[in-house]
Short mmCIF file of C-alpha atoms and ligand atoms in Angstrom, two decimals:
data_model
loop_
_atom_site.label_atom_id
_atom_site.label_comp_id
_atom_site.label_asym_id
_atom_site.label_seq_id
_atom_site.Cartn_x
_atom_site.Cartn_y
_atom_site.Cartn_z
CA MET A 1 81.51 225.94 20.04
CA MET A 2 82.59 229.50 20.01
CA ILE A 3 83.72 230.74 23.38
CA GLU A 4 82.03 234.11 23.03
CA ALA A 5 78.69 232.49 22.19
CA ARG A 6 79.08 230.32 25.29
CA ARG A 7 79.78 233.40 27.40
CA LEU A 8 76.74 235.13 25.89
CA LEU A 9 74.62 232.17 26.88
CA GLU A 10 76.01 232.13 30.42
CA TRP A 11 75.41 235.88 30.73
CA HIS A 12 71.84 235.48 29.49
CA GLN A 13 71.20 232.62 31.91
CA ALA A 14 72.64 234.55 34.84
CA LYS A 15 70.32 237.47 34.03
CA GLU A 16 67.35 235.12 33.82
CA LYS A 17 68.22 233.49 37.15
CA ARG A 18 68.60 236.87 38.79
CA GLN A 19 65.18 237.86 37.49
CA ALA A 20 63.59 234.67 38.83
CA VAL A 21 65.04 235.39 42.28
CA GLN A 22 63.81 238.97 42.08
CA LYS A 23 60.31 237.67 41.37
CA GLU A 24 60.43 235.62 44.57
CA LEU A 25 61.52 238.69 46.53
CA ASP A 26 58.73 240.75 44.96
CA LYS A 27 56.23 238.10 46.00
CA LEU A 28 57.39 238.32 49.61
CA ARG A 29 57.03 242.10 49.55
CA ALA A 30 53.55 241.90 48.01
CA ARG A 31 52.45 239.42 50.68
CA GLU A 32 53.78 241.70 53.42
CA GLU A 33 51.90 244.68 52.00
CA GLU A 34 48.73 242.64 51.73
CA LEU A 35 48.96 241.64 55.39
CA ALA A 36 49.66 245.22 56.47
CA ALA A 37 46.58 246.40 54.55
CA ARG A 38 44.42 243.71 56.19
CA ARG A 39 45.68 244.73 59.62
CA GLN A 40 44.99 248.41 59.00
CA GLU A 41 41.50 247.57 57.81
CA ALA A 42 40.76 245.48 60.89
CA GLU A 43 42.11 248.16 63.21
CA ALA A 44 40.09 250.86 61.47
CA LYS A 45 36.96 248.75 61.83
CA ILE A 46 37.52 248.31 65.56
CA ARG A 47 38.00 252.05 65.95
CA ARG A 48 34.84 252.73 63.94
CA ILE A 49 32.78 250.39 66.12
CA GLY A 50 34.10 252.02 69.26
CA GLU A 51 32.56 250.77 72.52
CA PRO A 52 29.03 249.53 71.99
CA SER A 53 26.78 249.67 75.04
CA PRO A 54 26.24 246.28 76.80
CA ASP A 55 22.65 246.03 75.51
CA ASP A 56 23.72 246.70 71.89
CA ILE A 57 23.95 243.03 70.89
CA ASP A 58 24.62 243.68 67.18
CA GLY A 59 27.38 246.12 68.08
CA GLN A 60 28.92 243.63 70.52
CA ILE A 61 28.89 240.88 67.87
CA GLU A 62 30.39 243.20 65.27
CA LEU A 63 33.16 244.17 67.67
CA LYS A 64 33.93 240.52 68.50
CA LEU A 65 34.17 239.65 64.81
CA ALA A 66 36.46 242.59 64.10
CA GLN A 67 38.70 241.64 67.03
CA GLN A 68 38.80 238.07 65.77
CA GLU A 69 39.84 239.24 62.31
CA LEU A 70 42.62 241.34 63.84
CA TRP A 71 43.80 238.34 65.84
CA LEU A 72 43.86 236.22 62.66
CA VAL A 73 45.78 238.86 60.72
CA ASN A 74 48.33 239.11 63.50
CA LYS A 75 48.74 235.32 63.51
CA ASP A 76 49.19 235.27 59.71
CA THR A 77 51.68 238.12 59.96
CA GLU A 78 53.65 236.32 62.65
CA ARG A 79 53.83 233.17 60.52
CA PHE A 80 54.75 235.19 57.46
CA MET A 81 57.52 237.08 59.23
CA GLU A 82 59.13 233.77 60.21
CA GLU A 83 58.94 232.58 56.61
CA LYS A 84 60.31 235.89 55.38
CA PHE A 85 63.14 235.76 57.89
CA GLU A 86 64.12 232.32 56.60
CA LYS A 87 63.80 233.08 52.89
CA GLU A 88 64.65 236.71 52.29
CA PHE A 89 68.29 236.69 53.26
CA ALA A 90 69.07 233.60 51.20
CA LEU A 91 67.23 235.06 48.21
CA MET A 92 69.15 238.31 48.45
CA GLU A 93 72.41 236.39 48.64
CA THR A 94 71.48 234.37 45.57
CA ARG A 95 70.44 237.51 43.72
CA ARG A 96 73.80 239.10 44.48
CA GLU A 97 75.65 236.01 43.23
CA TRP A 98 73.79 236.02 39.92
CA GLU A 99 74.29 239.76 39.57
CA GLU A 100 78.02 239.32 40.05
CA LYS A 101 78.17 236.47 37.59
CA ALA A 102 76.17 238.44 35.00
CA ALA A 103 78.38 241.52 35.42
CA GLU A 104 81.52 239.41 35.13
CA ARG A 105 80.26 237.71 31.98
CA GLU A 106 79.04 240.95 30.47
CA ALA A 107 82.45 242.56 30.93
CA SER A 108 84.01 239.79 28.85
CA LEU A 109 81.68 240.31 25.88
CA SER A 110 82.50 242.39 22.82
CA PRO A 111 80.29 245.37 21.94
CA GLU A 112 79.39 243.56 18.69
CA ALA A 113 78.21 240.47 20.52
CA LEU A 114 76.15 242.58 22.93
CA ALA A 115 74.64 244.59 20.08
CA LEU A 116 73.69 241.41 18.23
CA TYR A 117 72.20 239.92 21.39
CA HIS A 118 70.10 243.03 22.11
CA ARG A 119 68.90 243.19 18.50
CA ILE A 120 67.63 239.61 18.62
CA ARG A 121 66.29 240.06 22.15
CA GLU A 122 63.82 242.69 20.91
CA ASN A 123 61.72 239.91 19.44
CA ILE A 124 62.98 236.71 21.03
CA SER A 125 63.22 236.01 24.76
CA ASN A 126 66.08 233.48 24.44
CA PRO A 127 68.47 234.83 21.81
CA VAL A 128 71.28 232.33 22.51
CA VAL A 129 70.75 228.60 22.10
CA GLU A 130 72.80 225.46 21.88
CA VAL A 131 73.27 223.24 18.87
CA ARG A 132 72.33 219.63 19.45
CA ARG A 133 72.08 216.83 16.91
CA ARG A 134 72.94 219.36 14.20
CA SER A 135 69.83 221.33 15.07
CA CYS A 136 69.11 224.73 16.53
CA MET A 137 67.65 224.35 20.02
CA GLY A 138 65.65 227.55 19.54
CA CYS A 139 63.49 226.59 16.56
CA PHE A 140 64.50 222.89 16.57
CA LEU A 141 65.14 222.89 12.84
CA PRO A 142 68.22 221.16 11.39
CA LEU A 143 71.12 223.38 10.38
CA SER A 144 72.48 223.32 6.84
CA VAL A 145 75.86 221.71 6.14
CA ALA A 146 77.35 225.14 5.40
CA LYS A 147 75.97 226.49 8.67
CA MET A 148 77.38 223.54 10.63
CA GLU A 149 80.79 224.13 9.08
CA GLU A 150 80.71 227.80 9.94
CA TRP A 151 79.67 226.90 13.48
CA HIS A 152 82.46 224.30 13.81
CA LYS A 153 85.07 226.78 12.70
CA GLY A 154 83.89 229.11 15.43
CA LYS A 155 85.54 232.21 14.04
CA SER A 156 82.63 234.51 14.62
CA LEU A 157 79.17 234.41 16.09
CA VAL A 158 76.89 232.22 14.01
CA THR A 159 73.14 232.70 13.85
CA CYS A 160 70.42 230.26 12.84
CA ASP A 161 69.11 230.86 9.29
CA GLU A 162 65.58 230.00 10.35
CA CYS A 163 65.07 231.89 13.61
CA GLY A 164 68.10 234.19 13.82
CA ARG A 165 69.24 233.05 17.26
CA ILE A 166 72.94 232.95 18.15
CA LEU A 167 74.21 229.38 18.13
CA VAL A 168 76.42 228.00 20.91
ZN1 ZN B 201 66.80 228.38 14.97
#
């Protein structure tokens, strides 16, 4: 009901969305590092084997296997780079959009609202929730009549008596 509570919720959601996008970007980076490590390992193995003499059958087999692994890693890397090329730019764009939205929302919030949010956030991951069917959507318990009245008036931020979340 209260506009500031709504803005708090939108700010919180924008931060969460930004974080989800960041996770996707981190995953791409981790995959790239994993492939680079595999490639280095395969290359090191080939160097270690060197050039086995033609009658060193075990050495020849070992070399073939190492070369095959390097070929596979290169194929996987090629495929991954295409995927990365497609995804990374879009993800970075989306991250920037959510960052902008979060910054814009944050600038519109009062220091009191931010302080309250951060205090609740220490223990609760979603400090701002909506009211539906006269209930808090954080703990799903019904709100008292007095609480509903306070919330309807919308003069200040209202928190749930049961769980302490800010009610929108
Ligand atoms: Zn609650």
